[in-house]
Coordinates of C-alpha atoms (C1' of nucleotides) in Angstrom, one line a residue:
Chain A
M1 CA 93.2 129.5 119.1
T2 CA 89.5 129.4 118.1
T3 CA 87.7 126.4 117.1
D4 CA 87.1 127.6 113.6
G5 CA 91.0 128.0 113.4
V6 CA 91.3 124.2 113.4
D7 CA 88.5 123.6 110.8
P8 CA 87.6 126.9 109.2
Q9 CA 85.1 126.1 106.6
G10 CA 84.0 122.9 108.4
T11 CA 85.3 120.9 105.6
L12 CA 86.5 118.2 107.8
T13 CA 83.2 118.1 109.6
Q14 CA 81.4 118.0 106.4
L15 CA 83.4 115.1 105.1
R16 CA 82.7 113.1 108.2
A17 CA 79.0 113.7 107.8
F18 CA 79.2 112.6 104.3
L19 CA 81.1 109.4 105.2
A20 CA 78.6 108.7 108.1
Q21 CA 75.8 109.2 105.6
A22 CA 77.1 107.4 102.5
P23 CA 76.5 103.6 102.3
L24 CA 80.3 102.8 102.3
S25 CA 81.4 99.7 103.9
V26 CA 84.9 98.8 104.8
D27 CA 87.5 98.5 102.0
S28 CA 85.0 100.2 99.5
R29 CA 86.3 103.1 97.4
L30 CA 84.9 106.5 97.7
P31 CA 84.6 108.9 94.8
P32 CA 87.7 110.4 93.4
E33 CA 88.9 113.6 94.7
R34 CA 87.7 115.7 91.7
E35 CA 84.2 114.4 92.1
L36 CA 84.1 114.5 95.9
C37 CA 85.2 118.1 96.0
Q38 CA 82.3 119.2 93.7
Q39 CA 79.7 117.1 95.7
L40 CA 80.9 118.8 98.9
G41 CA 81.2 122.4 97.3
V42 CA 84.6 122.8 98.5
S43 CA 88.1 123.1 96.7
R44 CA 90.2 120.2 96.0
G45 CA 92.8 121.6 98.2
E46 CA 90.5 121.8 101.3
L47 CA 89.3 118.4 100.7
R48 CA 92.7 116.9 100.5
K49 CA 93.4 118.6 103.9
A50 CA 90.4 116.9 105.4
L51 CA 91.2 113.6 103.7
A52 CA 94.9 113.9 105.1
T53 CA 93.5 114.3 108.6
L54 CA 91.2 111.3 108.2
E55 CA 94.2 109.4 106.7
A56 CA 96.3 110.3 109.8
E57 CA 93.5 109.1 112.0
G58 CA 93.6 105.8 110.2
Q59 CA 90.0 106.0 108.9
L60 CA 91.0 105.7 105.3
W61 CA 94.1 105.3 103.1
R62 CA 94.9 106.5 99.6
H63 CA 97.2 105.6 96.8
V64 CA 98.1 107.1 93.5
G65 CA 96.2 105.3 90.6
K66 CA 94.1 103.4 92.9
G67 CA 91.9 105.8 94.8
T68 CA 90.9 106.6 98.4
F69 CA 89.6 103.5 100.5
I70 CA 87.7 103.2 103.9
G71 CA 89.4 101.3 106.7
A72 CA 93.0 100.3 107.4
R73 CA 95.7 100.2 104.6
P74 CA 96.2 96.6 103.7
A75 CA 99.6 95.5 105.1
E76 CA 101.9 94.9 102.3
S77 CA 102.4 91.2 102.4
L78 CA 105.8 90.2 103.2
A79 CA 104.6 86.8 101.8
D80 CA 105.9 88.2 98.4
L81 CA 109.0 87.0 96.8
S82 CA 110.1 90.4 95.4
T83 CA 109.4 92.3 98.7
A84 CA 111.0 89.6 100.9
T85 CA 114.0 89.6 98.5
S86 CA 114.6 93.3 98.7
R87 CA 114.4 93.5 102.6
T88 CA 116.6 90.6 103.5
N89 CA 120.2 89.8 103.6
P90 CA 122.6 87.0 103.3
A91 CA 122.9 86.5 107.0
E92 CA 119.0 86.1 107.4
V93 CA 118.9 83.7 104.4
M94 CA 121.5 81.5 106.2
Q95 CA 119.7 81.7 109.5
T96 CA 116.5 80.8 107.8
R97 CA 118.1 77.7 105.9
I98 CA 119.7 76.6 109.1
L99 CA 116.4 76.7 110.9
I100 CA 114.3 75.0 108.1
E101 CA 116.4 72.7 105.9
P102 CA 117.5 70.4 108.9
E103 CA 113.8 69.9 109.6
I104 CA 113.1 69.1 106.0
T105 CA 115.9 66.7 106.0
R106 CA 114.6 65.0 109.1
L107 CA 111.2 64.4 107.3
A108 CA 112.9 63.3 104.2
A109 CA 114.6 60.5 106.3
L110 CA 111.3 59.2 107.2
N111 CA 109.7 59.4 103.9
A112 CA 112.3 59.1 101.1
T113 CA 112.0 56.2 98.7
A114 CA 114.6 54.2 97.3
A115 CA 114.3 56.2 94.0
D116 CA 114.6 59.6 96.0
I117 CA 117.9 58.3 97.5
A118 CA 119.2 57.1 94.1
E119 CA 118.5 60.6 92.8
M120 CA 120.3 62.2 95.6
R121 CA 123.4 59.9 95.0
T122 CA 123.2 60.8 91.4
C123 CA 123.4 64.6 92.2
M124 CA 126.3 64.1 94.5
A125 CA 128.2 62.0 91.8
R126 CA 127.5 64.9 89.3
S127 CA 128.6 67.5 91.7
R128 CA 131.8 65.7 92.3
S129 CA 132.6 65.5 88.6
A130 CA 131.5 69.0 87.8
T131 CA 134.0 71.0 85.7
S132 CA 133.0 74.3 86.7
W133 CA 131.5 76.1 89.8
R134 CA 128.4 76.8 87.8
Q135 CA 127.8 73.0 87.2
Y136 CA 128.6 72.2 90.7
E137 CA 126.2 74.7 92.0
S138 CA 123.5 73.4 89.7
W139 CA 123.8 69.8 91.1
D140 CA 124.1 71.1 94.6
N141 CA 120.9 73.0 94.1
R142 CA 119.3 69.7 92.6
L143 CA 120.6 67.7 95.6
H144 CA 119.0 69.9 98.0
R145 CA 115.8 70.1 96.1
S146 CA 115.7 66.3 95.8
I147 CA 115.8 66.1 99.6
A148 CA 112.9 68.5 99.9
E149 CA 111.0 66.5 97.4
A150 CA 111.5 63.3 99.5
T151 CA 109.4 64.7 102.2
R152 CA 106.6 64.1 100.0
N153 CA 104.9 67.2 101.2
T154 CA 104.1 69.6 98.2
L155 CA 103.6 72.6 100.6
L156 CA 107.0 72.1 102.3
L157 CA 108.5 71.6 98.8
A158 CA 107.0 75.0 97.8
M159 CA 108.3 76.6 101.0
F160 CA 111.9 75.4 100.1
D161 CA 111.5 76.7 96.6
T162 CA 110.6 79.9 97.8
L163 CA 113.5 80.2 100.2
N164 CA 115.7 78.9 97.2
A165 CA 114.5 81.6 95.0
V166 CA 115.2 84.3 97.5
R167 CA 118.6 82.9 98.2
R168 CA 119.5 83.0 94.6
A169 CA 118.3 86.6 94.3
V170 CA 120.2 87.8 97.3
V171 CA 123.5 86.1 96.7
W172 CA 123.4 86.8 93.0
G173 CA 126.5 88.4 91.9
R174 CA 128.5 85.9 93.9
L175 CA 130.4 84.1 91.2
R176 CA 133.6 82.4 92.4
A177 CA 136.2 83.1 89.8
N178 CA 139.3 82.4 91.8
R179 CA 139.4 78.6 90.8
T180 CA 137.8 77.0 87.8
R181 CA 136.3 74.1 89.6
P182 CA 135.7 72.8 93.2
D183 CA 138.6 71.2 95.1
P184 CA 138.1 67.4 95.3
D185 CA 138.2 67.7 98.9
H186 CA 135.7 70.6 99.1
H187 CA 133.9 70.4 102.3
S188 CA 130.5 70.0 100.9
F189 CA 131.2 66.5 99.4
K190 CA 131.9 64.8 102.6
E191 CA 129.0 66.7 104.3
H192 CA 126.6 65.7 101.6
E193 CA 127.7 62.1 101.9
E194 CA 126.8 62.2 105.6
I195 CA 123.4 63.8 105.0
V196 CA 122.4 61.3 102.3
G197 CA 123.9 58.5 104.3
A198 CA 121.8 59.4 107.3
I199 CA 118.7 59.7 105.1
A200 CA 119.3 56.2 103.7
D201 CA 119.9 54.9 107.2
R202 CA 116.5 56.5 108.2
D203 CA 118.3 58.0 111.0
M204 CA 116.1 61.2 111.4
N205 CA 118.1 63.0 114.1
E206 CA 121.6 62.3 112.5
A207 CA 120.2 63.5 109.1
A208 CA 118.9 66.8 110.6
Q209 CA 122.0 67.3 112.5
A210 CA 124.2 66.6 109.4
M211 CA 122.3 69.1 107.4
R212 CA 122.7 71.6 110.1
R213 CA 126.4 71.0 110.3
H214 CA 126.7 71.4 106.4
L215 CA 124.8 74.7 106.4
Q216 CA 126.7 76.1 109.3
T217 CA 129.9 75.3 107.3
V218 CA 128.3 77.0 104.3
E219 CA 127.5 80.0 106.5
R220 CA 130.9 80.3 108.2
K221 CA 132.6 80.2 104.6
L222 CA 130.1 82.7 103.3
L223 CA 130.4 85.3 106.0
N224 CA 134.0 85.1 106.9
Y225 CA 135.9 84.8 103.6
S226 CA 134.5 84.4 100.3
Q227 CA 134.2 80.6 100.0
Chain B
M1 CA 110.4 51.3 55.5
T2 CA 112.7 53.4 53.6
T3 CA 114.8 56.3 55.2
D4 CA 112.8 59.0 53.4
G5 CA 109.7 57.7 54.9
V6 CA 110.9 59.0 58.2
D7 CA 111.8 62.6 56.9
P8 CA 110.3 62.8 53.5
Q9 CA 111.4 66.3 52.6
G10 CA 114.2 66.4 55.0
T11 CA 112.3 69.2 56.9
L12 CA 113.5 67.9 60.2
T13 CA 117.2 67.7 59.1
Q14 CA 116.6 71.3 57.5
L15 CA 115.4 72.5 60.9
R16 CA 118.2 71.2 62.8
A17 CA 120.7 72.7 60.5
F18 CA 118.9 76.0 61.0
L19 CA 119.0 75.8 64.6
A20 CA 122.8 74.8 64.6
Q21 CA 123.6 77.8 62.3
A22 CA 121.2 80.4 64.0
P23 CA 122.8 82.4 66.9
L24 CA 120.1 81.1 69.4
S25 CA 121.3 80.7 73.0
V26 CA 119.2 78.8 75.6
D27 CA 115.8 80.3 76.5
S28 CA 115.8 82.4 73.4
R29 CA 112.7 82.5 71.2
L30 CA 112.9 81.4 67.6
P31 CA 110.8 83.1 64.9
P32 CA 107.1 82.3 64.7
E33 CA 106.0 79.4 62.8
R34 CA 104.4 81.6 60.1
E35 CA 107.8 83.2 59.4
L36 CA 110.0 80.2 60.0
C37 CA 108.2 78.0 57.5
Q38 CA 108.6 80.6 54.8
Q39 CA 112.4 81.0 55.5
L40 CA 112.8 77.3 55.2
G41 CA 110.6 77.0 52.4
V42 CA 108.3 74.3 53.7
S43 CA 104.5 74.3 54.6
R44 CA 103.6 75.2 58.1
G45 CA 102.3 71.7 58.7
E46 CA 105.6 70.1 57.8
L47 CA 107.5 72.6 59.9
R48 CA 105.1 71.8 63.0
K49 CA 105.9 68.1 62.4
A50 CA 109.5 68.7 62.8
L51 CA 109.0 71.1 65.7
A52 CA 106.9 68.4 67.4
T53 CA 109.8 66.0 67.0
L54 CA 112.3 68.4 68.6
E55 CA 109.9 69.1 71.3
A56 CA 109.6 65.4 72.1
E57 CA 113.3 65.3 72.2
G58 CA 113.1 68.0 74.9
Q59 CA 115.3 70.5 72.7
L60 CA 112.7 73.1 72.6
W61 CA 109.3 73.8 74.1
R62 CA 106.2 75.7 72.8
H63 CA 103.2 77.5 74.2
V64 CA 100.3 79.3 72.8
G65 CA 100.6 83.0 72.7
K66 CA 104.2 83.0 73.8
G67 CA 106.2 81.2 71.1
T68 CA 108.8 78.4 70.7
F69 CA 111.8 78.4 72.8
I70 CA 115.2 76.7 72.9
G71 CA 115.9 74.5 76.0
A72 CA 113.8 72.7 78.6
R73 CA 110.4 74.0 79.6
P74 CA 110.7 76.1 82.8
A75 CA 109.2 74.1 85.6
E76 CA 106.0 75.9 86.9
S77 CA 107.2 77.4 90.1
L78 CA 105.7 75.7 93.2
A79 CA 106.9 78.8 94.9
D80 CA 103.7 80.4 94.1
L81 CA 101.0 81.0 96.6
S82 CA 98.1 80.0 94.4
T83 CA 99.5 76.9 93.0
A84 CA 100.8 75.7 96.2
T85 CA 97.2 76.3 97.9
S86 CA 95.7 74.3 95.1
R87 CA 97.8 71.4 95.5
T88 CA 98.1 70.9 99.2
N89 CA 95.8 69.7 101.9
P90 CA 95.2 70.4 105.6
A91 CA 97.4 67.4 106.6
E92 CA 100.3 68.9 104.7
V93 CA 99.6 72.3 106.2
M94 CA 99.8 71.0 109.8
Q95 CA 102.8 68.8 109.1
T96 CA 104.6 71.8 107.9
R97 CA 103.4 74.0 110.7
I98 CA 104.7 71.4 113.0
L99 CA 108.1 71.4 111.3
I100 CA 108.7 75.1 111.0
E101 CA 106.9 77.0 113.8
P102 CA 108.7 75.2 116.6
E103 CA 111.9 76.4 115.2
I104 CA 110.6 79.9 114.7
T105 CA 109.7 79.9 118.4
R106 CA 113.1 78.7 119.4
L107 CA 114.7 81.6 117.6
A108 CA 112.1 83.9 119.0
A109 CA 113.1 82.8 122.6
L110 CA 116.6 84.0 121.8
N111 CA 115.7 87.4 120.2
A112 CA 112.5 88.6 121.6
T113 CA 112.5 92.1 123.3
A114 CA 110.5 92.9 126.3
A115 CA 108.1 94.7 123.9
D116 CA 107.7 91.6 121.9
I117 CA 106.7 89.5 124.9
A118 CA 104.3 92.2 126.2
E119 CA 102.6 92.1 122.7
M120 CA 102.2 88.3 123.0
R121 CA 100.9 88.5 126.4
T122 CA 98.3 91.3 125.0
C123 CA 97.3 88.9 122.3
M124 CA 96.6 86.0 124.8
A125 CA 94.4 88.3 126.9
R126 CA 92.5 89.5 124.0
S127 CA 92.1 85.9 122.8
R128 CA 90.8 84.8 126.1
S129 CA 88.2 87.6 126.4
A130 CA 87.0 86.9 122.8
T131 CA 83.3 86.9 122.3
S132 CA 83.2 84.9 119.2
W133 CA 85.3 82.3 117.3
R134 CA 86.0 84.8 114.9
Q135 CA 87.6 87.2 117.3
Y136 CA 89.5 84.3 119.0
E137 CA 91.1 83.2 115.7
S138 CA 92.2 86.8 115.0
W139 CA 94.0 87.1 118.1
D140 CA 95.5 83.7 117.9
N141 CA 96.7 84.6 114.4
R142 CA 98.2 87.7 115.8
L143 CA 99.9 86.0 118.6
H144 CA 101.5 83.3 116.2
R145 CA 102.7 86.3 114.0
S146 CA 104.0 88.1 116.9
I147 CA 106.2 85.2 117.8
A148 CA 107.5 85.1 114.3
E149 CA 108.2 88.9 114.4
A150 CA 110.3 88.3 117.6
T151 CA 112.6 86.4 115.7
R152 CA 114.0 89.7 114.1
N153 CA 114.3 88.0 110.7
T154 CA 112.4 89.5 108.0
L155 CA 112.9 86.5 105.7
L156 CA 111.6 84.0 108.3
L157 CA 108.6 86.3 108.9
A158 CA 107.9 86.4 105.2
M159 CA 108.0 82.5 105.1
F160 CA 105.6 82.3 108.1
D161 CA 103.2 84.8 106.3
T162 CA 103.4 82.5 103.2
L163 CA 102.6 79.5 105.2
N164 CA 99.8 81.4 107.0
A165 CA 98.2 82.5 103.9
V166 CA 98.1 78.9 102.5
R167 CA 96.7 77.8 105.7
R168 CA 93.8 80.4 105.7
A169 CA 93.0 79.4 102.1
V170 CA 93.2 75.6 102.6
V171 CA 91.1 75.6 105.9
W172 CA 88.9 78.3 104.5
G173 CA 85.2 77.2 104.9
R174 CA 85.8 75.8 108.3
L175 CA 83.9 78.0 110.5
R176 CA 83.0 76.6 114.1
A177 CA 79.3 77.3 114.5
N178 CA 78.4 74.9 117.2
R179 CA 79.5 77.2 120.0
T180 CA 79.3 81.0 120.1
R181 CA 82.7 81.4 121.8
P182 CA 85.7 79.5 122.9
D183 CA 85.5 77.5 126.2
P184 CA 87.3 79.2 129.0
D185 CA 89.3 75.9 129.5
H186 CA 90.1 75.7 125.7
H187 CA 93.3 73.8 125.3
S188 CA 95.0 76.6 123.5
F189 CA 95.0 79.0 126.4
K190 CA 97.1 77.0 128.6
E191 CA 99.4 75.9 125.6
H192 CA 99.9 79.5 124.6
E193 CA 100.8 80.4 128.2
E194 CA 103.5 77.8 128.1
I195 CA 104.8 78.9 124.9
V196 CA 105.2 82.5 125.8
G197 CA 106.4 81.6 129.4
A198 CA 109.2 79.8 127.7
I199 CA 110.1 82.7 125.6
A200 CA 110.1 85.0 128.4
D201 CA 112.3 82.5 130.2
R202 CA 114.7 82.5 127.2
D203 CA 114.4 78.6 127.3
M204 CA 114.8 77.8 123.6
N205 CA 114.3 74.1 123.8
E206 CA 111.2 74.2 126.0
A207 CA 109.7 77.1 123.8
A208 CA 110.2 75.0 120.7
Q209 CA 108.8 71.9 122.3
A210 CA 105.7 73.8 123.7
M211 CA 105.0 75.2 120.3
R212 CA 105.2 71.7 118.9
R213 CA 102.9 70.2 121.6
H214 CA 100.5 73.0 120.7
L215 CA 100.5 72.5 117.1
Q216 CA 100.0 68.7 117.6
T217 CA 97.0 69.2 119.7
V218 CA 95.6 71.5 117.0
E219 CA 96.3 68.9 114.4
R220 CA 94.7 66.1 116.5
K221 CA 91.6 68.2 117.1
L222 CA 91.4 69.1 113.4
L223 CA 91.9 65.8 111.8
N224 CA 89.9 63.6 114.2
Y225 CA 86.7 65.5 115.2
S226 CA 86.1 69.1 114.0
Q227 CA 87.6 71.0 117.0
Chain C
dT1 C1' 101.6 139.7 102.4
dC2 C1' 99.2 135.9 103.2
dT3 C1' 95.4 132.4 102.0
dG4 C1' 92.9 129.8 99.4
dT5 C1' 91.4 128.5 94.4
dT6 C1' 92.2 127.2 90.1
dT7 C1' 94.8 125.0 86.8
dA8 C1' 98.1 122.2 84.7
dC9 C1' 101.2 118.5 85.0
dC10 C1' 103.3 114.2 86.8
dA11 C1' 103.9 109.1 88.1
dT12 C1' 101.3 105.1 89.0
dT13 C1' 97.7 102.0 88.3
dG14 C1' 93.7 99.9 85.9
dT15 C1' 91.2 99.0 81.8
dC16 C1' 90.3 98.2 77.2
dT17 C1' 91.8 97.2 72.5
dT18 C1' 94.8 95.2 69.3
dA19 C1' 98.2 92.1 67.7
dT20 C1' 100.8 87.9 68.0
dT21 C1' 101.3 83.0 68.7
dG22 C1' 100.8 78.1 68.8
dG23 C1' 97.0 74.8 68.1
dT24 C1' 93.1 73.1 65.1
dT25 C1' 89.9 72.3 61.5
dA26 C1' 87.9 72.6 56.7
dC27 C1' 88.7 72.5 52.0
dG28 C1' 90.8 71.6 47.6
dA29 C1' 94.5 69.9 44.8
dA30 C1' 97.8 66.7 43.5
Chain D
dT1 C1' 95.0 59.4 50.5
dT2 C1' 98.4 63.1 51.2
dC3 C1' 99.6 67.6 51.6
dG4 C1' 99.5 72.5 51.2
dT5 C1' 96.6 76.6 52.1
dA6 C1' 93.7 79.2 54.5
dA7 C1' 90.7 80.4 58.2
dC8 C1' 89.5 80.4 62.8
dC9 C1' 90.4 79.6 68.1
dA10 C1' 92.1 80.5 72.8
dA11 C1' 96.0 82.3 75.3
dT12 C1' 99.2 85.7 75.7
dA13 C1' 101.6 89.8 75.1
dA14 C1' 101.9 94.7 74.0
dG15 C1' 100.3 98.9 73.4
dA16 C1' 96.9 102.9 74.0
dC17 C1' 94.1 105.3 76.8
dA18 C1' 91.8 106.8 81.0
dA19 C1' 91.5 107.6 85.8
dT20 C1' 93.7 108.8 90.2
dG21 C1' 96.4 110.7 94.1
dG22 C1' 100.3 114.0 94.6
dT23 C1' 102.4 118.4 93.6
dA24 C1' 103.8 122.9 92.0
dA25 C1' 102.9 127.2 89.8
dA26 C1' 99.8 131.0 88.6
dC27 C1' 96.4 133.7 90.1
dA28 C1' 92.8 136.2 93.1
dG29 C1' 90.9 138.1 97.2
dA30 C1' 91.3 139.8 101.7

DNA sequence: TCTGTTTACCATTGTCTTATTGGTTACGAA
DNA sequence: TTCGTAACCAATAAGACAATGGTAAACAGA
C-alpha cells in the first residue's frame, strides 16, 4: 500500500489546497463540479471522489439541484409541520397532548375572561347536540382551541395549533362509521364539563388535572379499541 | 325607498340563483369576475357589488391573484413560524417555556438513557469552560435540546425546536457585551446541575421543578435587568 | 482486463417569464 | 349623476428554462 495508492493523482490534495486558497467562508457555495474539474484540470469523476472524501470528513455537503457547500449540513429542522407529521405516530401525539394541554388549561384558568368561558360553554352545547361525528369533532376541536385562546398567549396558541395540525394529519383516516352520532353519555361530555367548570372556578390545579384525565381517557380509547 | 332601489337589476338575486344552481361545493373557486359577468349578462361593476354583498354575508371570500371562493375565509394559520414570531414577545416566550419545558424535563427523567445523560453532562462542562457568551449560549442551547431529545418523542422534540426557533428570533439582538464571558458562579451552572442530577436520579417531579426554577430565574433576569 | 475519461441522461432545485385574478381609476355615454 | 367600458396595478399562480449533484453506459488506454 503506497501513498499514491490512496491519492494517485493528488486530486484530493489539490482540492484541499484550492479550498484553503479560495476566499470561501462557511456556508458559501463552491463552483459547480463541471467548472471546478476544469479549473483543477481533473476529470469530473476524480473530482467527485475527492469531494466524497471531504463530505465524509464533514468539511462540506452536497445536494442535487442546490450545489456543494462549505461546513456542516444544516440539520433538517424538525420544527417543520410536514417532517414532524411524517415521523411521528398516534402514541407520540397523545403523549405530547397529555404533556402540554393540561398546562395550557392551567393557564387558561388563570387568564380566561367571562366571554372565553361563554364560548367554551357554547362549544360544549353544540357538541352535545351534534348529529354526526363530523360535527361533534368540529365542536370538540373548537372547544379545545378556545381553551388555548383563553391563555391570552399567542405563542402558546400557535404551539397548540401546530400540535393540532399534526394530530389531524396523523389520525387522518380515522372516521368513526359504526355509529351515526355520539352517545348522549359519551365520556367526553362529562369530562369537558369538569374542565370548563374548573376553569370557571379559577381552580388551576383541578383544571389541569381534569384535562389530563380527559386526554388519558381519549388515549385509552384510541389505543385499545377504536373509540 | 323602493325595493328595486336595493337591487336594481336583480344582479344580487341573479348571482344567488347562479350559486344555488351551480355545482359548487365549499372551498371551490367560482369563475373569475371577467367570465362570470359575461355569463350573467351584467357589467363587472354590478357583479362586484353583488359579490361584495355576499362576501359581507360571509358566504364567500376573495383574494387578489387567487380568486373568489365559496365558504369562510381560511384563518391564517398561527401555526407558522414567521407569523408566530412577528406577533409574540419575550414575555410570552418565557411564559411558554416555563409551561412546556418542565414537562419535557419530567418525561426526560423517565426516558433518558445513560448516553443521553452523558451528553447533558458534556454540554454542561463545555458551557462552564466557554470563553465567550456566544460559546456559552451554544452549549446551553445544546443542553436544553439534549433534554428534549431524551424524551424519545420526536413530536415533542419538534415542538421544542419550534419554540426554540421563535425564541431565537424574538430575542435576537440581545448580545451581552458587558462581560466577555460568563461568571464562574453564573446562576445557570448550579441550576443545570440540579436539573441533570434529578434526571439521572429518575426523580421526575424534582426534574420538572428544577427546570421550572431555572427558567423562572432566566425570566427574572431577562425582564428586570438585562442579564 | 482493468482503470479512468468522456458523454449523456435523470431527478431535484432555483430562477425567470408569463398569465391570471381581484382591486382601482379614468373616461365617456346615457 | 350613474353606469358601463376599458385600462392599469399589485399579488398570486403556473409554466418554461437552466443549473446542479448523482448515475450509468460507452469508450480509450495501459
